Coordinates of C-alpha atoms in Angstrom, one line a residue:
Chain A
X1 CA 0.0 0.0 0.0
X2 CA 1.5 3.3 -1.0
X3 CA 1.5 6.1 1.5
X4 CA -0.4 9.3 0.8
X5 CA 2.9 11.2 0.5
X6 CA 4.1 8.8 -2.2
X7 CA 0.8 9.1 -4.2
X8 CA 0.9 12.9 -3.9
X9 CA 4.5 12.8 -5.2
X10 CA 3.4 10.6 -8.1
X11 CA 0.5 12.9 -8.8
X12 CA 2.8 16.0 -8.9
X13 CA 5.1 13.9 -11.2
X14 CA 2.2 13.5 -13.6
X15 CA 1.6 17.3 -13.4
X16 CA 5.3 17.9 -14.3
X17 CA 5.7 20.1 -11.2
X18 CA 8.5 18.4 -9.3
X19 CA 12.0 19.8 -8.9
X20 CA 15.1 17.9 -9.8
X21 CA 15.5 16.2 -6.4
X22 CA 11.9 15.1 -6.3
X23 CA 12.1 13.8 -9.8
X24 CA 15.1 11.7 -8.9
X25 CA 13.3 10.4 -5.8
X26 CA 10.4 9.3 -8.0
X27 CA 12.7 7.6 -10.4
X28 CA 14.3 5.6 -7.6
X29 CA 10.8 4.7 -6.3
X30 CA 9.6 3.5 -9.7
X31 CA 12.7 1.3 -10.0
X32 CA 11.8 -0.4 -6.8
X33 CA 8.0 -0.5 -6.6
X34 CA 5.7 -2.1 -9.1
X35 CA 2.7 -0.7 -7.3
X36 CA 4.0 2.8 -7.8
X37 CA 4.6 2.0 -11.5
X38 CA 1.0 0.8 -11.9
X39 CA -0.4 3.8 -10.1
X40 CA 1.7 6.2 -12.2
X41 CA 0.5 4.5 -15.4
X42 CA -3.1 4.8 -14.4
X43 CA -2.7 8.5 -13.4
X44 CA -0.9 9.3 -16.7
X45 CA -3.5 7.5 -18.7
X46 CA -6.4 9.3 -17.1
X47 CA -4.7 12.6 -17.5
X48 CA -4.2 11.8 -21.2
X49 CA -7.9 10.9 -21.5
X50 CA -8.9 14.2 -20.1
X51 CA -6.5 16.0 -22.4
X52 CA -7.9 14.2 -25.4
X53 CA -11.5 15.2 -24.7
X54 CA -12.7 16.7 -28.0
X55 CA -12.8 20.4 -28.3
X56 CA -16.0 21.9 -29.5
X57 CA -16.9 25.1 -31.2
X58 CA -19.6 27.4 -29.8
X59 CA -22.4 27.4 -32.4
X60 CA -23.8 29.8 -33.0
X61 CA -21.1 32.2 -32.0
X62 CA -21.6 34.0 -28.7
X63 CA -20.4 37.4 -30.0
X64 CA -23.9 38.5 -31.0
X65 CA -25.5 37.3 -27.9
X66 CA -22.9 38.9 -25.6
X67 CA -23.1 42.2 -27.5
X68 CA -26.9 42.2 -27.4
X69 CA -26.8 41.5 -23.7
X70 CA -24.4 44.3 -23.2
X71 CA -26.7 46.6 -25.1
X72 CA -29.9 45.4 -23.4
X73 CA -28.5 45.5 -19.9
X74 CA -27.2 49.0 -20.3
X75 CA -24.1 48.0 -18.4
X76 CA -22.8 50.1 -15.7
X77 CA -20.6 52.8 -17.2
X78 CA -17.0 52.0 -16.9
X79 CA -16.0 52.6 -13.4
X80 CA -13.8 55.6 -13.0
X81 CA -10.3 54.7 -11.8
X82 CA -10.2 54.5 -8.0
X83 CA -8.9 57.7 -6.5
X84 CA -5.5 57.4 -5.0
X85 CA -5.6 56.1 -1.4
X86 CA -5.9 59.0 1.0
X87 CA -3.0 58.2 3.2
X88 CA -3.0 61.7 4.6
X89 CA -6.6 61.2 5.9
X90 CA -5.6 59.6 9.3
X91 CA -3.1 62.3 9.9
X92 CA -5.5 65.1 9.2
X93 CA -8.2 63.4 11.4
X94 CA -5.6 63.1 14.1
X95 CA -4.6 66.7 13.8
X96 CA -8.3 67.8 14.0
X97 CA -8.8 65.6 17.0
X98 CA -5.7 67.1 18.7
X99 CA -6.9 70.6 18.0
X100 CA -10.3 69.7 19.4
X101 CA -8.7 68.2 22.4
X102 CA -6.7 71.4 23.0
X103 CA -9.8 73.5 22.5
X104 CA -11.9 71.5 25.0
X105 CA -9.1 71.4 27.6
X106 CA -8.7 75.2 27.3
X107 CA -12.4 75.8 27.7
X108 CA -12.6 73.5 30.7
X109 CA -9.4 74.9 32.2
X110 CA -10.7 78.5 31.7
X111 CA -14.0 77.7 33.3
X112 CA -12.3 75.9 36.2
X113 CA -10.0 78.9 36.7
X114 CA -12.8 81.4 36.4
X115 CA -14.9 79.6 38.9
X116 CA -12.0 79.3 41.3
X117 CA -11.4 83.0 41.1
X118 CA -15.0 83.7 41.6
X119 CA -14.8 81.7 44.8
X120 CA -11.6 83.5 45.9
X121 CA -12.5 87.1 45.3
X122 CA -15.7 88.2 43.9
X123 CA -15.2 86.8 40.5
X124 CA -12.6 89.4 39.2
X125 CA -9.1 88.2 38.6
X126 CA -6.3 90.4 39.8
X127 CA -4.3 92.3 37.3
X128 CA -0.6 92.4 38.1
X129 CA 0.3 95.7 39.9
X130 CA -3.3 96.4 40.8
X131 CA -3.9 97.0 44.4
X132 CA -6.5 95.0 46.1
X133 CA -9.4 97.3 47.1
X134 CA -10.5 97.2 50.7
X135 CA -13.3 94.7 51.0
X136 CA -16.8 96.1 51.6
X137 CA -18.7 95.1 54.7
X138 CA -19.1 91.4 54.4
X139 CA -22.6 90.3 53.8
X140 CA -23.4 86.8 54.8
X141 CA -22.9 84.5 51.8
X142 CA -24.3 81.0 51.5
X143 CA -21.7 78.3 51.9
X144 CA -20.6 77.4 48.3
X145 CA -21.5 73.9 47.3
X146 CA -18.2 72.1 46.5
X147 CA -17.9 71.8 42.7
X148 CA -18.1 68.3 41.4
X149 CA -14.9 67.6 39.4
X150 CA -15.5 67.0 35.7
X151 CA -14.4 63.4 35.1
X152 CA -13.5 64.0 31.5
X153 CA -11.4 67.0 32.4
X154 CA -9.7 64.9 35.1
X155 CA -8.9 62.2 32.6
X156 CA -7.6 64.8 30.1
X157 CA -5.4 66.4 32.7
X158 CA -4.2 62.9 33.8
X159 CA -3.6 62.0 30.2
X160 CA -5.8 58.9 30.5
X161 CA -8.6 60.1 28.2
X162 CA -8.8 58.0 25.1
X163 CA -12.0 59.3 23.5
X164 CA -10.3 61.0 20.6
X165 CA -8.6 59.5 17.7
X166 CA -5.2 58.3 18.5
X167 CA -2.4 59.5 16.3
X168 CA -1.4 56.9 13.8
X169 CA 1.9 55.2 14.6
X170 CA 4.8 56.6 12.6
X171 CA 5.4 53.3 10.9
X172 CA 2.7 50.6 10.3
X173 CA 3.7 47.1 11.3
X174 CA 1.9 43.9 10.9
X175 CA 3.0 40.9 12.8
X176 CA 1.8 37.2 12.9
X177 CA 3.0 33.7 13.4
X178 CA 3.4 31.9 10.1
X179 CA 1.0 29.3 11.4
X180 CA -1.8 31.9 11.3
X181 CA -1.1 32.5 7.6
X182 CA -1.6 29.0 6.4
X183 CA -4.4 28.5 3.9
X184 CA -6.5 26.2 6.1
X185 CA -6.1 28.2 9.3
X186 CA -5.5 31.6 7.8
X187 CA -6.8 33.8 10.7
X188 CA -4.4 36.5 9.7
X189 CA -4.2 35.8 6.0
X190 CA -6.7 38.5 5.0
X191 CA -4.9 41.1 7.1
X192 CA -1.6 40.2 5.5
X193 CA -3.1 40.4 2.0
X194 CA -4.4 43.9 2.9
X195 CA -1.1 45.1 4.3
X196 CA 0.9 43.8 1.3
X197 CA -1.7 45.3 -1.1
X198 CA -1.2 48.7 0.3
X199 CA 2.6 48.6 0.6
X200 CA 4.5 48.7 -2.7
X201 CA 7.8 48.1 -0.9
X202 CA 7.7 45.8 2.1
X203 CA 10.3 44.8 4.7
X204 CA 9.7 41.4 6.3
X205 CA 11.4 40.6 9.5
X206 CA 11.2 36.8 9.7
X207 CA 12.1 34.5 12.6
X208 CA 12.9 31.0 11.6
X209 CA 13.9 27.8 13.3
X210 CA 16.9 27.2 11.0
X211 CA 18.4 29.7 8.6
X212 CA 19.7 27.2 6.1
X213 CA 16.4 25.2 5.8
X214 CA 14.5 28.5 5.7
X215 CA 16.5 29.7 2.7
X216 CA 16.2 26.2 1.0
X217 CA 12.5 26.3 1.4
X218 CA 12.3 29.9 0.1
X219 CA 14.3 28.9 -2.9
X220 CA 11.9 26.1 -3.7
X221 CA 8.8 28.2 -3.2
X222 CA 10.2 31.0 -5.4
X223 CA 11.1 28.4 -8.1
X224 CA 7.5 27.3 -8.1
X225 CA 6.8 30.8 -9.2
X226 CA 9.4 30.8 -11.9
X227 CA 11.9 32.9 -9.9
X228 CA 15.4 31.7 -9.4
X229 CA 16.8 32.6 -6.0
X230 CA 20.5 33.4 -6.4
X231 CA 22.6 33.1 -3.2
X232 CA 25.6 35.3 -3.1
X233 CA 28.8 33.1 -2.4
X234 CA 29.5 35.0 0.9
X235 CA 26.0 34.2 2.1
X236 CA 26.4 30.6 1.0
X237 CA 29.6 30.3 2.8
X238 CA 28.1 31.8 5.9
X239 CA 25.1 29.4 5.7
X240 CA 27.5 26.5 5.7
X241 CA 29.6 27.8 8.5
X242 CA 29.2 26.7 12.1
X243 CA 28.1 30.0 13.4
X244 CA 25.3 30.5 10.9
X245 CA 22.7 30.4 13.6
X246 CA 23.8 33.8 14.8
X247 CA 23.9 35.5 11.3
X248 CA 21.1 37.5 9.7
X249 CA 20.4 37.0 6.0
X250 CA 18.9 39.5 3.7
X251 CA 16.9 38.4 0.8
X252 CA 15.8 41.0 -1.8
X253 CA 13.2 40.3 -4.5
X254 CA 11.3 42.5 -6.9
X255 CA 8.6 42.5 -9.5
X256 CA 6.4 40.2 -7.5
X257 CA 2.7 41.0 -7.4
X258 CA 0.8 41.4 -4.1
X259 CA -1.2 38.3 -4.4
X260 CA 1.8 36.2 -5.3
X261 CA 3.7 37.5 -2.2
X262 CA 0.7 36.7 0.1
X263 CA 0.5 33.2 -1.3
X264 CA 4.2 32.7 -1.0
X265 CA 4.2 33.7 2.7
X266 CA 1.1 31.5 3.3
X267 CA 2.9 28.6 1.7
X268 CA 6.1 29.1 3.7
X269 CA 4.1 28.5 6.9
X270 CA 3.0 25.1 5.7
X271 CA 4.8 21.8 6.1
X272 CA 6.3 20.4 2.9
X273 CA 7.5 17.2 1.4
X274 CA 11.1 16.4 0.8
X275 CA 12.4 13.2 -0.8
X276 CA 14.5 10.9 1.4
X277 CA 16.9 8.2 0.5
X278 CA 14.2 5.5 0.7
X279 CA 11.1 7.4 1.2
X280 CA 10.0 11.0 1.2
X281 CA 9.1 12.7 4.4
X282 CA 6.9 15.6 5.4
X283 CA 8.9 18.4 7.1
X284 CA 7.6 21.0 9.5
X285 CA 8.0 24.6 8.2
X286 CA 11.1 26.3 9.6
X287 CA 9.2 29.7 9.4
X288 CA 8.0 31.0 12.7
X289 CA 7.0 34.6 12.7
X290 CA 6.8 37.6 10.4
X291 CA 6.6 41.3 11.0
X292 CA 5.8 43.5 8.0
X293 CA 6.6 47.2 7.6
X294 CA 7.3 49.4 4.6
X295 CA 10.9 49.4 3.4
X296 CA 12.7 52.4 4.8
X297 CA 14.9 54.5 2.5
X298 CA 17.9 53.4 4.5
X299 CA 17.1 49.8 3.7
X300 CA 16.9 50.6 0.0
X301 CA 20.2 52.3 0.1
X302 CA 21.7 49.3 1.9
X303 CA 20.3 46.9 -0.7
X304 CA 21.6 49.1 -3.5
X305 CA 25.1 49.1 -1.8
X306 CA 25.1 45.3 -1.3
X307 CA 24.1 44.8 -4.9
X308 CA 26.6 47.3 -6.2
X309 CA 23.9 49.3 -8.0
X310 CA 23.0 52.9 -8.0
X311 CA 20.3 53.9 -5.5
X312 CA 18.1 55.2 -8.4
X313 CA 18.0 51.7 -9.8
X314 CA 15.9 50.6 -6.8
X315 CA 13.1 52.8 -7.7
X316 CA 10.2 51.6 -9.9
X317 CA 10.5 52.3 -13.6
X318 CA 8.3 51.1 -16.5
X319 CA 9.8 49.0 -19.2
X320 CA 11.5 45.7 -19.3
X321 CA 14.1 43.9 -21.5
X322 CA 12.7 41.2 -23.7
X323 CA 14.8 38.5 -21.8
X324 CA 14.4 40.1 -18.4
X325 CA 14.3 38.0 -15.3
X326 CA 12.7 38.7 -11.9
X327 CA 15.3 39.4 -9.3
X328 CA 15.6 37.4 -6.1
X329 CA 18.8 37.2 -4.3
X330 CA 20.3 36.4 -0.9
X331 CA 22.4 39.4 -0.5
X332 CA 26.1 39.4 0.3
X333 CA 26.8 39.5 4.0
X334 CA 28.8 42.7 3.6
X335 CA 29.4 45.2 0.8
X336 CA 32.5 44.2 -1.1
X337 CA 34.5 46.2 -3.6
X338 CA 32.6 44.4 -6.4
X339 CA 29.5 42.1 -6.4
X340 CA 30.1 38.4 -7.0
X341 CA 29.9 37.0 -10.5
X342 CA 26.6 35.3 -9.7
X343 CA 25.0 38.6 -8.6
X344 CA 26.5 40.4 -11.6
X345 CA 25.0 37.9 -14.0
X346 CA 21.6 38.2 -12.3
X347 CA 21.8 42.0 -12.5
X348 CA 22.6 41.9 -16.2
X349 CA 19.3 40.1 -16.8
X350 CA 17.4 42.2 -14.3
X351 CA 14.4 44.3 -15.2
X352 CA 13.8 47.4 -13.0
X353 CA 11.0 47.3 -10.5
X354 CA 7.8 47.8 -12.5
X355 CA 5.2 50.3 -11.3
X356 CA 2.5 48.4 -9.5
X357 CA 4.7 45.5 -8.5
X358 CA 6.0 44.7 -5.0
X359 CA 9.6 45.0 -3.8
X360 CA 10.4 42.9 -0.8
X361 CA 13.3 42.8 1.6
X362 CA 13.3 39.8 3.9
X363 CA 15.5 39.7 7.0
X364 CA 15.8 36.1 8.0
X365 CA 17.2 35.2 11.5
X366 CA 17.0 32.3 13.8
X367 CA 14.9 32.4 16.9
Chain B
X1 CA -2.0 37.2 -28.8
X2 CA -1.6 39.0 -25.5
X3 CA -0.5 42.2 -27.3
X4 CA -3.6 42.0 -29.5
X5 CA -5.8 41.5 -26.4
X6 CA -4.2 44.5 -24.7
X7 CA -4.9 46.6 -27.8
X8 CA -8.5 45.5 -27.9
X9 CA -8.9 46.2 -24.2
X10 CA -7.6 49.7 -24.6
X11 CA -9.9 50.3 -27.5
X12 CA -12.8 49.0 -25.5
X13 CA -12.0 51.3 -22.6
X14 CA -12.1 54.1 -25.0
X15 CA -15.7 53.2 -25.8
X16 CA -15.3 51.0 -28.8
X17 CA -17.7 48.1 -28.0
X18 CA -16.9 46.3 -31.2
X19 CA -13.4 45.7 -29.8
X20 CA -15.0 43.7 -27.0
X21 CA -16.9 41.7 -29.6
X22 CA -13.5 40.8 -31.1
X23 CA -12.3 39.6 -27.7
X24 CA -15.3 37.4 -27.4
X25 CA -14.7 35.9 -30.8
X26 CA -11.0 35.2 -29.9
X27 CA -11.6 33.4 -26.6
X28 CA -15.1 32.0 -26.7
X29 CA -14.2 28.5 -28.0
X30 CA -11.3 27.9 -25.7
X31 CA -13.3 29.2 -22.7
X32 CA -16.3 27.2 -23.7
X33 CA -14.4 23.9 -23.8
X34 CA -13.0 24.4 -20.3
X35 CA -16.3 25.5 -18.9
X36 CA -18.1 22.7 -20.6
X37 CA -16.2 20.2 -18.4
X38 CA -17.1 22.2 -15.3
X39 CA -20.8 22.2 -16.2
X40 CA -23.2 19.3 -16.7
X41 CA -24.2 20.2 -20.2
X42 CA -23.5 22.5 -23.2
X43 CA -26.4 24.7 -22.5
X44 CA -25.2 25.6 -19.0
X45 CA -21.7 26.1 -20.3
X46 CA -23.0 28.5 -22.9
X47 CA -24.8 30.5 -20.2
X48 CA -21.7 30.5 -18.0
X49 CA -19.4 31.7 -20.8
X50 CA -21.9 34.4 -21.8
X51 CA -22.2 35.6 -18.2
X52 CA -18.4 35.5 -17.8
X53 CA -18.0 37.8 -20.8
X54 CA -20.6 40.2 -19.5
X55 CA -18.9 40.3 -16.1
X56 CA -15.6 40.9 -17.8
X57 CA -17.0 43.7 -19.8
X58 CA -18.5 45.4 -16.8
X59 CA -15.2 45.0 -14.8
X60 CA -12.8 45.8 -17.6
X61 CA -11.7 48.9 -15.9
X62 CA -10.4 46.8 -13.0
X63 CA -8.3 44.6 -15.2
X64 CA -4.8 45.6 -14.3
X65 CA -3.0 43.6 -17.0
X66 CA -0.7 41.8 -14.6
X67 CA -2.1 38.5 -15.8
X68 CA -3.2 37.5 -19.2
X69 CA -6.6 38.6 -20.2
X70 CA -7.6 34.9 -20.8
X71 CA -6.4 34.0 -17.3
X72 CA -8.5 36.8 -15.8
X73 CA -11.5 35.8 -17.9
X74 CA -11.0 32.2 -17.0
X75 CA -11.1 33.1 -13.3
X76 CA -14.4 34.9 -13.8
X77 CA -15.8 31.9 -15.7
X78 CA -14.7 29.3 -13.1
X79 CA -16.2 31.4 -10.3
X80 CA -19.4 31.8 -12.3
X81 CA -19.6 28.1 -13.1
X82 CA -19.1 27.2 -9.4
X83 CA -21.7 29.8 -8.2
X84 CA -24.2 28.7 -10.9
X85 CA -23.8 25.1 -9.7
X86 CA -24.4 26.1 -6.1
X87 CA -27.5 28.1 -7.1
X88 CA -29.0 25.3 -9.1
X89 CA -28.4 22.6 -6.5
X90 CA -29.9 20.0 -8.8
X91 CA -29.1 16.3 -9.1
X92 CA -26.4 15.9 -11.7
X93 CA -27.9 15.7 -15.1
X94 CA -25.4 13.9 -17.3
X95 CA -26.1 14.6 -20.9
X96 CA -23.7 13.4 -23.5
X97 CA -22.1 16.5 -25.0
X98 CA -23.5 17.4 -28.4
X99 CA -26.9 15.7 -27.9
X100 CA -28.7 18.8 -26.9
X101 CA -29.9 19.9 -30.2
X102 CA -26.7 19.7 -32.2
X103 CA -25.6 23.2 -31.2
X104 CA -21.9 22.3 -31.0
X105 CA -19.7 20.7 -33.5
X106 CA -16.2 19.2 -33.1
X107 CA -13.5 21.7 -34.0
X108 CA -11.9 19.3 -36.4
X109 CA -14.5 17.4 -38.4
X110 CA -11.9 15.4 -40.3
X111 CA -11.3 13.2 -37.2
X112 CA -14.8 11.9 -37.6
X113 CA -14.3 10.7 -41.1
X114 CA -13.4 7.1 -40.1
X115 CA -16.6 5.0 -39.7
X116 CA -17.2 4.2 -36.1
X117 CA -14.5 6.6 -34.9
X118 CA -17.1 9.3 -34.0
X119 CA -19.1 6.8 -32.0
X120 CA -15.9 5.6 -30.1
X121 CA -15.0 9.2 -29.5
X122 CA -18.5 10.1 -28.2
X123 CA -18.5 7.1 -26.0
X124 CA -15.1 7.9 -24.5
X125 CA -16.1 11.5 -24.0
X126 CA -19.3 10.4 -22.3
X127 CA -17.4 8.1 -19.9
X128 CA -14.8 10.7 -19.0
X129 CA -17.3 13.5 -18.7
X130 CA -19.5 11.3 -16.5
X131 CA -16.6 10.6 -14.2
X132 CA -15.6 14.3 -14.0
X133 CA -19.2 15.2 -13.2
X134 CA -19.1 13.0 -10.1
X135 CA -16.2 15.0 -8.7
X136 CA -16.6 18.0 -6.5
X137 CA -16.4 21.4 -8.3
X138 CA -13.0 22.0 -6.7
X139 CA -11.6 18.7 -7.9
X140 CA -13.2 19.0 -11.3
X141 CA -11.8 22.5 -11.8
X142 CA -8.2 21.5 -11.0
X143 CA -8.2 18.5 -13.4
X144 CA -9.7 20.6 -16.2
X145 CA -7.2 23.4 -15.7
X146 CA -4.2 21.1 -15.5
X147 CA -5.0 18.4 -18.0
X148 CA -7.2 20.2 -20.6
X149 CA -5.7 23.7 -20.4
X150 CA -2.2 22.7 -19.4
X151 CA -1.9 25.4 -16.7
X152 CA 0.9 25.5 -14.2
X153 CA 0.2 25.2 -10.5
X154 CA 1.0 28.9 -10.1
X155 CA -1.6 30.0 -12.7
X156 CA -4.1 27.7 -11.2
X157 CA -3.5 29.1 -7.7
X158 CA -3.9 32.6 -9.2
X159 CA -7.2 31.6 -10.9
X160 CA -8.7 29.9 -7.8
X161 CA -7.2 32.2 -5.2
X162 CA -5.6 29.5 -3.1
X163 CA -2.0 28.6 -2.3
X164 CA 0.1 26.4 -4.6
X165 CA 0.2 23.7 -1.9
X166 CA -3.6 23.5 -2.0
X167 CA -3.6 23.1 -5.7
X168 CA -1.1 20.2 -5.5
X169 CA -3.1 18.4 -2.8
X170 CA -6.4 19.0 -4.6
X171 CA -5.0 17.6 -7.8
X172 CA -3.7 14.6 -5.9
X173 CA -7.1 13.8 -4.4
X174 CA -8.8 14.5 -7.6
X175 CA -6.6 12.2 -9.6
X176 CA -7.1 9.3 -7.1
X177 CA -10.9 9.8 -7.1
X178 CA -11.0 10.0 -10.9
X179 CA -9.0 6.8 -11.1
X180 CA -11.5 5.0 -8.8
X181 CA -14.4 6.3 -10.8
X182 CA -13.0 5.2 -14.2
X183 CA -12.1 1.8 -12.8
X184 CA -15.6 1.4 -11.5
X185 CA -17.0 2.2 -14.9
X186 CA -14.8 -0.4 -16.5
X187 CA -16.0 -3.0 -14.0
X188 CA -19.7 -2.4 -14.8

């Protein structure tokens, strides 16, 4: 009886979606197991039967029907392009709230002061230098009722009042365990998608169980998306060194789309299958936690320096070479005099960040 | 192809509806054949494809061009097919394709020249279509996208809005289920 992991591997083999190592594992398996060979034959044959299903022509053509339906339904006018996101709105709201707060506090403070003076001396504040007039014959006054302190004013004075809009944090940060980003659990997946969607250049601070396996896993996940992750030799050397646990690795990728990056992060939180010598095994994800924030200008400058490119080359620019590749690189551990041959080759095929795409800088470090 | 699509989309956005007609003409057959395998019969497939084109027309402004127009259209059609299926909630009505009034014709009539070949083809199509129809919508969709349309996991994930890992495991379960269904048919 073949295990579920094996049958899944065979299914992915039929799909032509295995990497080199996995394909080799399948070939070894097929050499040994007649049951695996039989299942593979059946799966391939069935895939072929679906592929061979006859193609039909739509008769009569749908063009007329669709155009008539468009005309009849008086379709909604083309939606106007969505206005640019009003990122200034929270700041303006916070400013107005702060002004209101100052105004309210001033009014209360003035009233409190005025009342106090009334109690002290007939309601007229003393002007500096003015002499106090002799008091007239005192007339019996009713005992003043002690003023009930205004609780809101007290909170404002103490600084504990939180009824007004809080000022937005200077830098938005989203944080979640990778386990919460998985497709099945996904409690934070929608939040992540929203954050990525609104941030054209994101920095991800990622905690992992093991640096080397995390980068291996990332390489495979990027490869599934047609992106080759180039590892700078200095980073490779560091990953193989004994003290790699203490090092931090920077991965830079560009020209991803927001949806793609969300799915990539979701997938990194999931366990995955690796081929073993005799059997494949399911491995727990090394990815633990991610914190997302916009890339700071300093980060961009650092990436540009490590890549050996001009800082302007980090900014989005329309247009791409015909044979351009998407860039993903584990950056050198330090800025050398010249980038490595691997990085230079990648840069020569690079296309600049396209407007509307996402740039991502991932800082990977062990927990 | 993609460049032509982009040109037609641009013209359509400028108010030239005829350009959209051209887009329909270019993609209707390919889309219809995929949708046909997600629906129970040609009539439903036709409705789904027509509805998908209408949705596409009305949402054309939101098409960003970061995917191919066909992929975007395909996504609309798959979602329309799944939602139509949920709405109808009827017992599967397996109708051999092409027997609903002769409204569809094979793309390549020359294949039907050999006597008996057409019958064999129709019978094989009926068997495979019947097995596909017994799968859940999710399993059916991934098999059609992979085996009929030759999509990569990444494209499928994009169309269905799920991670690649989910596509892989759905395909795995769908393939095993399909194998069991076809084996059962042979044993009958």
